[in-house]
Structures are given as structure tokens and as C-alpha cells.
XYZ file of C-alpha atoms in Angstrom:
706
model
C -55.953 3.630 -3.648
C -58.495 1.179 -4.627
C -58.395 0.322 -8.417
C -61.376 -1.349 -10.122
C -62.561 -2.761 -12.628
C -66.327 -3.285 -13.635
C -66.898 -6.259 -16.071
C -70.594 -5.186 -17.685
C -72.942 -6.677 -20.100
C -76.069 -5.414 -21.830
C -77.824 -8.464 -22.673
C -78.486 -11.930 -22.272
C -75.670 -15.129 -23.397
C -72.751 -12.896 -24.027
C -70.123 -15.190 -22.396
C -68.510 -12.688 -20.614
C -66.857 -15.038 -17.949
C -64.190 -14.926 -20.261
C -63.744 -11.306 -20.130
C -64.557 -12.121 -16.622
C -60.967 -14.285 -16.278
C -59.200 -12.665 -18.571
C -58.969 -9.798 -17.077
C -58.256 -11.202 -13.391
C -55.413 -12.899 -15.091
C -54.496 -8.813 -15.906
C -54.893 -8.188 -12.273
C -53.043 -10.674 -10.842
C -50.453 -9.919 -13.375
C -49.833 -6.683 -11.603
C -50.716 -6.982 -8.096
C -50.574 -9.160 -5.048
C -53.956 -9.016 -3.486
C -57.136 -8.680 -5.723
C -60.538 -8.941 -4.574
C -63.721 -9.853 -5.987
C -67.307 -8.478 -6.278
C -70.771 -9.118 -7.542
C -72.890 -6.598 -6.827
C -76.373 -8.842 -7.628
C -76.750 -12.482 -8.687
C -78.927 -15.669 -8.086
C -79.679 -17.327 -4.281
C -77.147 -20.429 -4.986
C -73.962 -21.295 -5.588
C -71.071 -18.252 -8.075
C -69.287 -21.140 -10.387
C -67.711 -17.738 -12.007
C -66.477 -16.900 -7.922
C -65.171 -20.415 -7.565
C -63.274 -21.216 -10.708
C -61.467 -17.753 -10.083
C -60.561 -18.879 -6.012
C -59.505 -22.100 -7.254
C -57.672 -20.552 -10.532
C -55.774 -17.561 -8.878
C -55.841 -18.732 -5.335
C -57.492 -15.974 -3.621
C -58.201 -16.598 -0.080
C -61.613 -14.060 0.391
C -64.118 -16.062 1.611
C -66.633 -16.707 -0.531
C -69.744 -14.574 1.444
C -67.886 -11.290 1.151
C -67.714 -11.819 -2.627
C -71.924 -10.852 -3.309
C -73.674 -7.792 -2.789
C -76.976 -8.835 -2.816
C -79.643 -12.176 -4.343
C -81.831 -10.492 -6.975
C -84.449 -11.117 -4.920
C -83.092 -8.982 -2.203
C -82.052 -5.695 -4.739
C -86.163 -6.032 -6.266
C -87.663 -5.346 -3.207
C -84.932 -2.922 -1.860
C -85.634 -1.131 -4.568
C -89.478 -1.554 -4.716
C -89.879 -0.401 -0.871
C -86.870 2.238 -1.140
C -85.567 3.237 -4.560
C -83.019 2.864 -6.429
C -80.445 5.402 -4.383
C -81.298 3.309 -1.559
C -79.909 0.022 -3.476
C -77.187 1.874 -4.648
C -75.532 3.613 -1.156
C -76.493 0.141 0.685
C -74.279 -1.728 -2.346
C -71.581 0.706 -2.356
C -71.331 0.643 1.121
C -71.038 -3.306 0.949
C -68.357 -2.664 -1.978
C -66.310 -0.624 -0.046
C -65.967 -3.161 2.791
C -64.783 -5.433 0.584
C -62.696 -2.666 -1.398
C -60.643 -1.598 2.134
C -58.771 -5.246 1.796
C -57.431 -5.448 -1.410
C -55.207 -4.084 -4.128
C -57.387 -3.865 -7.003
C -60.608 -5.118 -7.390
C -62.224 -6.812 -10.121
C -66.275 -6.612 -10.001
C -68.690 -8.719 -11.740
C -71.761 -7.340 -13.511
C -75.457 -8.618 -13.877
C -76.427 -11.001 -16.143
C -80.005 -9.819 -17.165
C -81.663 -12.808 -16.233
C -84.861 -13.268 -14.688
C -83.239 -10.443 -12.377
C -86.635 -8.205 -11.718
C -84.782 -5.433 -11.968
C -85.927 -1.902 -14.385
C -83.019 -0.463 -16.441
C -80.097 -2.778 -15.497
C -78.106 -1.446 -17.963
C -78.722 2.186 -15.809
C -77.601 0.075 -12.366
C -74.612 -0.718 -13.709
C -73.516 1.934 -14.785
C -74.342 3.848 -11.791
C -73.028 1.536 -9.962
C -69.613 0.994 -11.387
C -69.257 5.465 -11.392
C -70.199 5.463 -6.980
C -67.180 2.319 -6.614
C -65.170 5.004 -8.687
C -64.294 1.674 -11.066
C -63.662 1.604 -15.098
C -66.133 -0.134 -16.635
C -65.482 -2.802 -19.461
C -68.985 -3.774 -22.021
C -68.894 -7.092 -23.268
C -71.092 -7.215 -26.171
C -72.692 -10.975 -27.274
C -72.280 -11.150 -31.139
C -73.812 -14.342 -31.540
C -75.168 -15.266 -35.007
C -74.774 -12.013 -35.726
C -73.312 -10.047 -39.065
C -70.407 -7.750 -38.397
C -72.448 -5.104 -39.328
C -75.236 -5.807 -36.179
C -71.647 -6.628 -34.485
C -70.717 -3.086 -34.854
C -73.530 -1.177 -34.854
C -74.120 -3.159 -30.600
C -70.517 -2.179 -29.838
C -71.132 1.880 -31.041
C -74.494 1.219 -29.240
C -73.236 0.181 -26.066
C -70.283 2.456 -26.090
C -72.846 5.116 -26.276
C -74.722 4.335 -23.734
C -72.261 3.549 -21.108
C -70.391 6.839 -21.792
C -73.569 8.998 -22.155
C -74.215 7.786 -18.075
C -70.440 9.165 -16.975
C -69.042 6.113 -17.402
C -65.168 6.005 -17.557
C -64.849 3.456 -20.248
C -61.271 1.324 -20.395
C -61.902 -0.697 -23.427
C -64.544 -2.354 -26.028
C -65.424 -6.407 -25.972
C -67.589 -7.613 -28.732
C -67.706 -12.234 -27.882
C -68.373 -15.161 -29.483
C -68.797 -13.359 -32.625
C -69.374 -16.024 -35.709
C -65.720 -16.279 -36.709
C -66.937 -15.762 -40.005
C -67.460 -12.502 -39.415
C -64.939 -11.306 -36.598
C -62.326 -10.220 -39.060
C -64.646 -7.627 -40.619
C -66.136 -6.436 -37.324
C -62.913 -5.626 -35.743
C -61.612 -4.142 -39.103
C -64.836 -2.082 -38.762
C -64.889 -1.365 -35.407
C -60.724 -0.302 -35.568
C -60.102 3.431 -34.517
C -63.625 4.662 -35.145
C -64.051 4.525 -31.191
C -62.364 6.982 -28.539
C -61.207 3.417 -26.822
C -59.717 0.085 -27.766
C -61.840 -2.088 -29.335
C -61.200 -6.070 -29.121
C -63.387 -8.693 -31.193
C -62.971 -12.498 -29.848
C -64.683 -15.133 -32.308
C -66.905 -17.713 -30.781
C -64.854 -21.446 -29.966
C -66.911 -24.373 -29.656
C -64.836 -25.858 -27.603
C -66.139 -23.037 -24.953
C -69.816 -23.642 -25.794
C -69.411 -27.664 -25.770
C -70.465 -29.290 -22.947
C -68.836 -31.852 -20.096
C -69.726 -35.474 -20.709
C -70.069 -34.799 -16.888
C -72.306 -31.692 -17.294
C -74.948 -33.872 -19.341
C -74.348 -36.895 -16.704
C -76.104 -34.074 -14.130
C -78.504 -32.228 -16.887
C -79.852 -35.990 -17.442
C -79.115 -37.247 -13.523
C -77.453 -40.311 -16.164
C -76.071 -43.434 -13.814
C -72.492 -43.809 -15.027
C -71.854 -47.477 -16.459
C -68.960 -47.110 -17.100
C -66.004 -44.222 -17.621
C -63.517 -42.059 -15.176
C -63.054 -38.323 -14.436
C -60.854 -38.020 -18.003
C -63.250 -39.301 -19.986
C -66.202 -37.280 -18.564
C -64.100 -34.293 -18.702
C -65.120 -35.009 -22.207
C -66.033 -31.973 -24.698
C -69.247 -32.972 -26.667
C -68.972 -31.909 -29.635
C -71.638 -33.081 -31.730
C -75.037 -36.079 -31.202
C -75.503 -38.851 -32.953
C -78.987 -40.603 -32.225
C -77.983 -44.650 -32.936
C -81.722 -45.689 -34.558
C -80.138 -47.059 -38.332
C -77.737 -50.351 -38.334
C -73.966 -50.591 -37.996
C -73.221 -50.153 -41.599
C -74.774 -47.319 -41.467
C -74.591 -46.222 -38.309
C -70.503 -46.544 -38.469
C -69.760 -43.222 -41.349
C -72.180 -41.079 -39.625
C -69.819 -41.434 -36.691
C -67.909 -37.983 -35.363
C -65.177 -36.707 -33.258
C -66.048 -35.635 -30.659
C -70.117 -37.130 -30.273
C -72.314 -38.245 -27.885
C -74.157 -41.341 -29.486
C -77.259 -41.556 -27.480
C -78.868 -44.877 -28.225
C -81.254 -47.033 -26.542
C -79.803 -49.352 -24.055
C -80.614 -52.346 -26.077
C -78.693 -52.126 -29.018
C -75.580 -53.979 -28.134
C -74.473 -53.725 -31.752
C -73.885 -49.910 -31.685
C -72.643 -50.209 -28.679
C -69.066 -52.316 -29.316
C -69.183 -50.756 -33.034
C -69.063 -47.275 -31.470
C -66.629 -48.084 -29.007
C -64.525 -50.279 -31.100
C -63.896 -47.438 -33.843
C -63.089 -44.921 -30.978
C -60.772 -47.905 -30.072
C -59.409 -47.576 -34.128
C -59.486 -43.567 -33.078
C -61.919 -43.421 -36.390
C -62.761 -41.512 -34.798
C -62.409 -41.088 -30.527
C -65.947 -40.339 -29.583
C -67.251 -38.119 -26.304
C -69.084 -41.282 -25.075
C -72.474 -43.259 -25.201
C -75.450 -42.753 -23.182
C -78.005 -45.655 -23.175
C -81.924 -44.161 -23.382
C -85.109 -46.763 -21.949
C -82.976 -47.519 -18.908
C -81.764 -50.543 -20.689
C -78.462 -51.963 -20.021
C -76.519 -55.059 -21.776
C -75.240 -57.888 -20.736
C -72.354 -58.090 -18.479
C -70.115 -59.727 -21.308
C -71.022 -57.037 -23.888
C -70.257 -53.891 -20.812
C -67.163 -55.624 -19.849
C -66.142 -56.178 -23.927
C -67.051 -52.214 -23.842
C -64.362 -51.685 -21.258
C -61.530 -53.717 -22.961
C -62.263 -51.488 -25.971
C -62.114 -48.580 -24.941
C -60.996 -48.207 -21.178
C -62.294 -44.527 -19.681
C -64.993 -43.786 -21.928
C -67.817 -43.044 -20.630
C -71.230 -44.707 -20.367
C -74.030 -43.025 -19.203
C -77.821 -44.923 -18.600
C -80.954 -42.912 -18.213
C -84.527 -44.073 -18.117
C -86.207 -41.833 -20.214
C -86.973 -41.805 -23.742
C -84.018 -41.181 -26.875
C -86.803 -38.065 -27.571
C -86.903 -36.214 -24.828
C -83.376 -37.287 -23.583
C -82.149 -35.358 -26.737
C -84.567 -32.029 -25.443
C -82.422 -32.069 -23.045
C -79.314 -32.240 -24.007
C -79.790 -29.676 -26.944
C -80.615 -27.009 -25.528
C -77.056 -27.796 -23.259
C -74.404 -25.255 -22.875
C -70.815 -25.246 -21.616
C -69.791 -23.558 -18.425
C -66.822 -21.736 -17.391
C -66.268 -23.647 -12.965
C -63.697 -25.241 -11.557
C -64.841 -28.427 -12.942
C -63.304 -27.715 -15.933
C -60.112 -25.927 -15.752
C -59.650 -26.822 -19.367
C -62.173 -24.185 -20.857
C -60.262 -21.680 -18.765
C -57.177 -22.717 -20.329
C -59.346 -22.595 -23.631
C -60.900 -19.395 -22.518
C -57.232 -17.916 -21.667
C -56.024 -18.887 -24.632
C -59.330 -17.047 -27.128
C -58.748 -13.842 -24.305
C -54.988 -13.614 -25.025
C -54.736 -14.227 -28.879
C -57.072 -10.908 -29.502
C -56.618 -8.676 -26.726
C -53.772 -6.701 -26.293
C -52.824 -6.968 -23.254
C -50.109 -4.904 -22.793
C -52.512 -2.317 -23.722
C -55.619 -2.586 -21.324
C -52.787 -3.368 -18.554
C -51.421 0.304 -19.722
C -54.902 1.866 -19.638
C -55.530 0.465 -16.739
C -54.755 2.582 -13.203
C -52.723 -0.553 -11.163
C -49.828 0.155 -9.110
C -47.457 -2.606 -9.826
C -47.027 -4.847 -6.312
C -42.859 -4.395 -4.981
C -42.671 -8.199 -4.515
C -43.276 -10.931 -7.153
C -45.832 -13.792 -5.580
C -45.558 -17.170 -6.924
C -49.046 -16.011 -9.649
C -46.799 -13.057 -11.065
C -43.797 -15.427 -11.537
C -46.140 -18.229 -13.904
C -47.482 -15.048 -15.303
C -45.016 -13.662 -16.240
C -42.963 -16.815 -17.818
C -46.160 -17.169 -19.916
C -45.878 -13.887 -20.989
C -41.792 -14.222 -21.610
C -42.854 -16.869 -23.484
C -45.231 -15.395 -26.356
C -42.952 -12.131 -26.344
C -40.530 -14.386 -28.208
C -41.878 -17.924 -29.551
C -39.959 -20.938 -29.877
C -40.126 -24.401 -30.412
C -39.429 -26.767 -27.953
C -39.285 -30.822 -28.405
C -41.354 -33.395 -26.295
C -39.922 -36.417 -25.974
C -42.897 -37.569 -24.432
C -45.052 -37.156 -26.747
C -47.679 -40.371 -25.607
C -47.510 -38.948 -22.079
C -51.432 -37.714 -20.872
C -49.298 -34.572 -18.307
C -47.868 -34.292 -20.970
C -50.327 -34.068 -23.881
C -52.407 -32.342 -21.787
C -49.857 -29.357 -21.152
C -48.924 -29.633 -24.711
C -52.956 -28.383 -24.824
C -53.090 -25.471 -23.086
C -49.493 -24.367 -24.810
C -50.978 -24.246 -27.661
C -54.391 -22.469 -27.172
C -52.101 -19.641 -24.959
C -49.567 -19.293 -28.460
C -46.739 -19.972 -25.274
C -44.455 -21.847 -27.717
C -44.155 -23.634 -30.952
C -44.074 -28.365 -30.455
C -42.897 -30.688 -31.229
C -44.035 -34.728 -29.939
C -42.087 -37.449 -30.449
C -43.506 -40.943 -30.672
C -45.755 -43.083 -33.165
C -48.460 -40.952 -34.508
C -51.333 -43.267 -33.778
C -50.478 -44.136 -30.869
C -50.263 -39.897 -30.420
C -53.299 -39.153 -31.542
C -55.611 -42.509 -30.114
C -54.135 -41.050 -26.296
C -55.461 -37.283 -27.406
C -59.117 -38.711 -28.482
C -59.792 -40.887 -25.126
C -57.986 -37.887 -23.574
C -60.983 -35.569 -25.357
C -58.925 -32.829 -25.728
C -58.196 -30.143 -28.546
C -54.704 -31.110 -29.871
C -54.039 -30.485 -33.818
C -51.297 -32.161 -35.232
C -49.294 -30.905 -38.297
C -47.277 -33.659 -39.610
C -43.222 -33.949 -39.852
C -42.998 -31.657 -42.899
C -46.486 -29.651 -43.372
C -46.036 -25.621 -42.832
C -46.972 -23.946 -40.139
C -50.275 -22.413 -40.526
C -50.221 -19.243 -41.661
C -52.671 -17.762 -38.766
C -49.232 -17.064 -36.753
C -50.868 -19.421 -33.861
C -48.440 -21.875 -32.300
C -48.420 -24.729 -33.415
C -47.493 -28.326 -32.560
C -46.330 -31.611 -35.266
C -45.288 -34.653 -34.392
C -42.595 -37.216 -35.278
C -41.888 -40.543 -34.889
C -38.094 -41.422 -34.284
C -38.350 -44.927 -35.551
C -39.422 -44.583 -38.943
C -38.320 -40.308 -39.372
C -35.731 -39.740 -42.739
C -33.782 -37.834 -39.915
C -32.586 -40.747 -38.068
C -30.122 -41.890 -40.747
C -28.295 -38.561 -40.528
C -29.037 -38.013 -37.008
C -26.693 -41.407 -36.976
C -23.753 -40.468 -38.810
C -23.839 -37.135 -36.394
C -23.792 -38.822 -33.363
C -21.506 -41.215 -34.185
C -19.081 -38.029 -35.168
C -20.148 -37.341 -32.550
C -19.244 -40.339 -30.121
C -16.432 -41.888 -32.195
C -13.745 -41.664 -29.175
C -16.055 -43.982 -28.084
C -16.090 -46.744 -30.654
C -19.893 -45.804 -31.624
C -20.014 -46.996 -35.140
C -23.139 -45.836 -37.616
C -24.506 -48.939 -36.819
C -25.618 -48.899 -33.613
C -25.748 -44.981 -33.629
C -28.934 -46.023 -35.919
C -30.238 -47.870 -32.465
C -29.063 -44.991 -30.342
C -30.963 -41.954 -31.327
C -34.733 -43.915 -32.427
C -34.498 -43.459 -28.204
C -36.511 -40.356 -28.089
C -34.379 -37.821 -25.626
C -31.524 -38.715 -28.052
C -33.469 -38.291 -30.614
C -34.957 -34.501 -29.501
C -31.375 -33.275 -28.144
C -30.710 -34.021 -31.839
C -33.469 -31.820 -33.174
C -32.201 -29.207 -31.151
C -28.530 -29.363 -31.576
C -29.081 -29.055 -34.712
C -31.293 -26.158 -34.777
C -34.518 -28.417 -35.786
C -36.043 -27.077 -32.162
C -35.027 -24.071 -29.925
C -35.414 -26.504 -26.927
C -36.266 -29.898 -25.276
C -38.112 -30.948 -21.877
C -37.952 -34.736 -20.720
C -38.330 -36.284 -17.773
C -42.401 -37.203 -17.010
C -41.000 -40.604 -17.658
C -38.051 -40.490 -18.118
C -35.125 -40.487 -15.019
C -33.212 -37.484 -14.951
C -29.831 -39.335 -16.719
C -31.763 -40.620 -19.323
C -32.805 -36.840 -20.024
C -29.400 -34.868 -19.555
C -26.684 -37.877 -20.363
C -27.523 -37.093 -24.032
C -27.203 -33.256 -23.419
C -23.970 -34.558 -21.815
C -22.437 -36.021 -24.857
C -24.311 -33.662 -27.507
C -24.428 -30.504 -26.697
C -22.065 -29.799 -23.800
C -21.677 -27.196 -21.601
C -21.200 -23.552 -23.264
C -18.211 -21.075 -23.224
C -17.067 -20.294 -20.548
C -18.897 -22.818 -18.053
C -16.787 -24.989 -16.816
C -19.839 -27.319 -15.201
C -23.394 -28.052 -16.009
C -25.903 -27.042 -13.131
C -29.194 -27.013 -11.677
C -31.535 -24.341 -9.907
C -34.804 -24.545 -8.484
C -37.489 -21.439 -8.665
C -38.842 -21.685 -5.198
C -42.304 -20.206 -5.306
C -42.612 -18.914 -1.479
C -45.881 -17.364 0.081
C -44.402 -13.426 -0.774
C -41.420 -14.368 -3.324
C -39.272 -15.776 -5.173
C -35.878 -17.880 -3.955
C -33.308 -19.795 -5.941
C -31.633 -22.324 -4.925
C -29.109 -24.118 -6.351
C -27.466 -26.929 -7.282
C -29.855 -29.305 -5.637
C -30.183 -32.121 -8.949
C -26.700 -32.056 -10.496
C -23.732 -31.937 -8.974
C -23.690 -34.193 -5.619
C -20.543 -32.332 -4.111
C -18.121 -29.473 -6.163
C -15.184 -28.194 -5.151
C -14.500 -24.461 -4.564
C -14.671 -23.437 -8.319
C -17.179 -25.825 -9.030
C -19.430 -23.916 -6.675
C -17.950 -20.120 -7.800
C -19.078 -21.708 -11.266
C -23.215 -22.370 -10.118
C -23.020 -19.514 -8.247
C -22.641 -17.462 -11.031
C -24.481 -19.098 -13.076
C -27.698 -18.976 -10.600
C -26.374 -15.546 -10.030
C -27.357 -14.314 -14.486
C -30.724 -17.386 -14.740
C -31.994 -15.239 -11.811
C -31.805 -12.045 -13.058
C -33.055 -13.440 -16.526
C -36.198 -14.094 -14.894
C -36.506 -11.131 -12.897
C -35.003 -11.840 -9.961
C -32.693 -9.567 -8.790
C -29.314 -11.680 -7.689
C -28.348 -11.020 -3.774
C -26.266 -14.172 -3.387
C -25.923 -16.502 -0.111
C -22.919 -18.665 -0.467
C -24.577 -21.531 2.546
C -22.786 -23.003 5.433
C -23.205 -24.036 8.718
C -21.614 -21.617 9.611
C -21.937 -17.232 9.254
C -18.817 -15.252 9.097
C -15.731 -15.861 10.558
C -17.418 -18.198 13.207
C -16.733 -21.441 11.834
C -12.998 -23.488 10.693
C -12.636 -26.510 8.399
C -12.766 -28.340 5.098
C -16.352 -27.567 4.442
C -16.093 -23.880 5.598
C -13.309 -23.343 3.223
C -14.248 -24.723 -0.051
C -17.201 -21.826 0.504
C -15.124 -19.628 1.424
C -12.769 -19.777 -1.239
C -15.903 -20.537 -3.567
C -16.394 -16.874 -2.188
C -13.545 -14.933 -3.003
C -13.750 -16.803 -6.915
C -16.937 -15.093 -7.822
C -15.665 -12.084 -6.438
C -12.490 -11.975 -8.221
C -14.325 -13.025 -11.508
C -17.300 -10.811 -10.567
C -16.819 -8.209 -8.658
C -19.946 -6.509 -9.053
C -22.736 -9.554 -7.813
C -23.621 -8.908 -4.097
C -22.605 -12.056 -2.650
C -21.719 -12.959 0.586
C -20.237 -16.538 2.791
C -20.148 -17.901 3.992
C -23.409 -17.786 5.773
C -26.381 -19.790 7.336
C -29.453 -20.005 6.060
C -31.077 -18.468 8.744
C -29.069 -14.973 8.508
C -29.075 -14.921 4.308
C -33.227 -14.666 4.736
C -34.634 -14.098 8.390
C -33.209 -9.546 8.538
C -33.536 -10.067 12.708
C -31.029 -13.215 12.300
C -28.622 -10.754 9.922
C -28.438 -7.608 11.953
C -26.607 -9.997 14.885
C -25.148 -12.591 12.936
C -23.452 -10.391 9.335
C -24.590 -6.538 10.388
C -24.138 -4.254 7.722
C -24.369 -7.022 5.131
C -25.716 -5.845 1.678
C -26.676 -9.314 1.038
C -28.107 -11.327 4.489
C -31.517 -11.167 5.688
C -32.787 -10.224 2.227
C -30.514 -13.372 -0.076
C -32.484 -14.212 -3.445
C -30.079 -16.369 -4.984
C -29.155 -19.239 -2.325
C -26.025 -21.591 -2.450
C -25.811 -24.761 -1.584
C -22.339 -26.467 -0.850
C -23.485 -29.815 -1.593
C -26.014 -31.873 -2.953
C -27.267 -33.426 -0.129
C -28.044 -30.238 1.951
C -29.253 -28.601 -1.699
C -31.635 -31.594 -2.493
C -32.907 -32.183 0.847
C -33.403 -28.427 2.076
C -35.759 -27.883 -1.517
C -37.572 -30.557 -1.071
C -38.176 -29.423 3.105
C -38.795 -25.998 2.438
C -41.182 -26.966 -1.036
C -43.805 -29.612 1.902
C -43.588 -27.450 4.799
C -43.693 -24.078 3.259
C -46.816 -25.381 0.722
C -43.506 -23.197 -1.465
C -44.284 -24.213 -5.650
C -41.047 -25.563 -6.694
C -40.146 -24.877 -10.294
C -37.644 -26.663 -11.849
C -34.688 -28.048 -11.426
C -33.927 -25.857 -14.051
C -30.384 -26.725 -16.072
C -27.904 -24.316 -16.903
C -24.378 -24.529 -18.235
C -25.433 -25.782 -21.342
C -25.036 -24.688 -24.920
C -28.717 -25.122 -26.055
C -31.522 -25.349 -22.761
C -32.260 -28.859 -22.197
C -34.751 -29.024 -18.943
C -35.731 -31.934 -16.754
C -39.261 -32.784 -15.377
C -39.550 -34.538 -12.051
C -41.560 -37.961 -12.830
C -43.832 -36.702 -10.074
C -44.659 -33.110 -12.368
C -48.228 -31.978 -12.459
C -49.011 -30.493 -15.584
C -49.180 -26.775 -14.622
C -45.411 -28.065 -13.737
C -44.419 -29.495 -17.126
C -46.403 -25.665 -18.290
C -44.042 -23.591 -16.108
C -40.799 -25.700 -17.467
C -41.879 -25.332 -20.979
C -42.460 -21.990 -20.411
C -38.793 -21.475 -18.937
C -37.217 -23.310 -21.489
C -38.524 -21.433 -24.131
C -37.255 -18.175 -22.223
C -33.960 -19.825 -21.906
C -34.264 -20.254 -25.985
C -34.963 -16.648 -26.182
C -31.075 -15.743 -24.991
C -30.016 -18.363 -26.929
C -31.170 -17.159 -30.750
C -29.900 -13.267 -29.343
C -26.618 -14.552 -28.399
């Protein structure tokens, strides 16, 4: 039977989209096919469903999500009664539920709905759907005592109507009251209660949302600038000396378009990162001259400048009431929302209360979820040498928000802070000597290798490691200023647990310091790599596709053993296929003999491993082919770890599968080093960096425990 979760409210303004997103995250960790159903909605697009579909790669058609519009529901209820309305909605729900292992139901929003006794209707629908209910109570601008009372009243209301309440959530509670409310509610209800504080970054609109609200013209700026959060407003009318001290980080400057002095002054302050602003809105339909606009663009590239025809006061009235929204166009806010949910909701406890049987297979989405959860479970410290790179900074914001790991960014601190301001992201930085915050949340330090006191110490160490190559302390002093060498030495000296680089550096520049300083682990004869290939219905491990051009039989055996161990560490049961152009004894030649010999070495060294080789790719992964080419093999047709005979074959195959099968390739993940260092593709996306950092943090957990 499909198990459903009905996210319901008791009124407007509860921000339950955060909870809906968090519940979809939990459900997609458990099962592959999750559907979405909204019994009642206003006409128009559904931004929350669009966000869920984009983020969780849902294949569900948009038209199937909606039960009926509020207008239609009001008419049915008036003409035929509530029973008929419920009956029709139940029928439409079951049409959806039949196709999914679990369904997330998005309750009504209490906003101009013309539905009497709306809470009662939500409760009845949940009961008829056979869904557990997750009520959300809004706590904005309420005292702790008021929040406690509202939560208890909501619990009593839903349970009195026969609902199976999964848990209670108080959302948007003022930070000063959140802890007290959580203490008061803890243990006083028969279900878990979670309190989520108000996060200003969620309620802040983006510059793009303000542009849409005002119907403004974009005079300057790019997509990244338009995505910045607007945290405050400054209306410019004063002279420049009085205006500049009033600027605040993330503020939107609203000023008449003929005040060129304020426009240039605000953008010059942003350029100097003192402080970085969100953008500028020019009123009165006035635009500065071409020379002023050219100067503005040079001062703060990408910073948005908008133009509107109205006066400043009507413009202010329109934007003051504007709230940030979760939708597919604001992926940063979705990450912030998930970080908030995960920080204040006991995911294991809530998942344990869900009657959802986990799927028997591992999908790419489940694999990515697993990485984040495993990394969060034993938080480690990862150094990111490419501290001024945009993708790295965006990934760092997500990693911190979701409490995945502690970070050190390497690079010039002023340059990093300026870049963060230009991107409009929220990434609190701590100095190299600052203690971690007492909250226990993930933190981020910044270190400049060129001025760090560690540089002298690292120079002496590197000179010692490379003395046999004639490296002097003076030469080493220059070498260790390189961010990859500095980061590798941090790992070697236990100042960080692991390192990830390569988004703007070559593979050689990333891994050479690790070969020179960290070196191979005991028992490993070679350093190799794997890719986790996330296909539509499974995760395969490919090795080695990035490091070793033409390994001999002994090295190939080592790669196979390392890859099997890596697979097991990340939840993939290793069934190893040693690939060749022939299967079994059907072929001969030096290349086949190498694979055959490597297979025998693995069997001798690790007799418990399931391994088959030599074997062709189709026989390794296709049960029907395996039945003909390798009948009775415990690996053929169901291999999970595929070992390629050389780099040429492996690298081309992983890229062919990645492109032709739309697979997600996570890696390369290095193996065989004493401590974890991983390389990124220079084309890595933000999500690729997040995944690789999570994998590296998990590898460091193993190192710490060994």
C-alpha cells in the first residue's frame, strides 16, 4: 500500500514550503518513486511543485498534481456538499497514488480559499487518503508561550478529528524564542515536536523577484547578480558623505535616476567590499548618462542596476511587503531551507516513524542523499585550495548550510570576501586562529598561504620530504605558497582531514603534491581512482578511469581490490568484473592474459570477493548475455564494480556512458593514498563539487577511525 504524508497547516504565513521540501528529501532517500498531490490550489502555476520536480528529477506530469481549484471545490461543496467534494478528491488522489511508492500531499494554504472549516477538510482528506499528518504552525512574531499554545492546540485539533499525527513542527519562530519553545514542547506531546527558527535568508526576496514585482528594466547586471538576496533597503536622498555610512551588506539602494553621485558611490563601495550591496533601483524613469553607466559597470561587474518609471515612495510600498519565495528559480533558497530543516529536525527519528519500506535498489538521488547523511554523521574538516572560484564558494555555502563538513578556503582573504559579496551568497568566514562557533554547526575558515605563519613550518617540512631531490628550504618556501601544496601539507599535518581541488587546476597539479607528501597507504602498491556511475536504476563503480595509463597484472589486481573496498564503503555491494574483449577462455593474447592473471591474484589475496574475469562488458551487466557467455557465474550479469584493463578504455567508456545514458559520474575518487585527496573535473558543476567533498569527508571518517 502506498504510504502518504500530508503536510497541513492551521493558517497562513507558516512557511510550510520548507517542511514540504524537507519531507520530499526524506521520502526520496527511502524510495525511488515519490508522487506529489495537491488537493486544492489556486489557478496558475505551482511553484513548489516546479521546485520539487526540478530538484528531485520527478517525472510526474504537472497536470496530475492538482485535485481541483479552490473555485471548483467551492462550487462542488456549495452544490453537492462536503461528502461529494471529498469523494472526488479521494478518487483523484488514488489515481496518482497507484503509480508511486509514496506520495507527498501538500495541504491547502488558507489564502482566500472560500472553503469553510478548512482545517477540518484537510484532516478528513488525510484520513480518507490513509496519510499520516504533519501539521505546521507558524510562529513569526509570537512569544515562546504563544508558540507552545498554538502547537498544542493544533495537535489536539488534528487528533480529535481522527488523524494519525506523524510529528508537530513550529516554523518561523523568532530566534530568541525558538530554544525556549523547543524546551517547553519537548516531551509534553505524544509525538515528536520540532522547532524551526526564522531564517532571514529565506524571507529575503531576490533582486530578480523585485524586478518582476516592479516590472523594472535591467540596465546592468547578470543572472548571478539578480539572484542575490535583498536583506535591507536604503533610500538615497542624502549627500554622498552621509549616504555611504548608511550602506549595509545586502541592501538594495533605491534612488532617483539623476543622482549619479549616489549610484557611483554605492557601486564603488560594493567594489571595495565595504559593504557589498544587492543592487540599485533607479526611480523617476531617469537613467544616468552612458559614461556614468560604463563606469558603474567597471566598478561592480554583474551588480544589478534596475530602472523604474515610478516615484521612490510608491516603489517602496511595492517592495516592502515582498517576501522571498521557494521556487525552481531560487535553488540557493532551497539549499538554505534544507539546511534549516536538517539542523532542527531529527531525520532518523522522523524517518523511523514513517511506514515506508525502502526500495530494493539504489538510485542516483538516493546515492547523493546517502553521501550527505554519511558525511554529516561524523563531520570532518576538508580544505578547498580554490577559495576564490565561484563554483567552490557556492558549493561551500551549501555544505555549511547542510552541516556536511567544516571547511578551510585557501586564498587571499580580501579577494575571497569580495567574491562572496559579488555572488550575494551567505558564507560566514572565520580567521585562521578563530575558534569554531559554540553552536556546533559547520564552520569555514580562510587562510592565505602567502602570509600564513604556517608557511615557514611547511617549507621546512617539504624540504625534509624532498631532500633527496635537492630541495632547499628557500625553494620549498616558494613551493608551499602554492595552494595545492599548502592544502596537502595541512592534511599531512592533521590541520585538515582531507582536500578537494581541481576545478581550475589540472589533475597533475592537484595530485602531484599528494604523491610527493602523503604517498601510498600501507598495503597499496599504486594510487588509483574510481568513478561512481549513477545510472537511472543503480550505481556502478568504474576503475581506473583517470590515473594509470597501462597497469600491469599486479597493479590491476590492486586497483580491483581498492575499488571493491571503496564500493563497499559507500554502500555498493562489490561484485567485481575484470573487463576484457573476451569472456572466460574464449580469447587469447597478452591483453587478455594480463586480465586473467590479475583476476587470479585478486582471488588469492581476497578469496571472499566475488570476482569474474576476463569478461566482456555486456556479459558483466546484462543477465541475458551472461546466461549465454558465463552461465552460473555469481558476478556475470550483475557486476557492480567494473575494472578496465587500461586508462584508454576506462576513460572513454565512462564518458560514453555518462553522455549517452545521461548518467551522473561522481569522481574521480582517489584511492590508495594514506589520507584522502580528491580531484575535480575542471568542468565540475556545483553539485559535482558538493558530492566530491562529501565523498572525501566520508573517506576521512575511515582514516580517523583506522
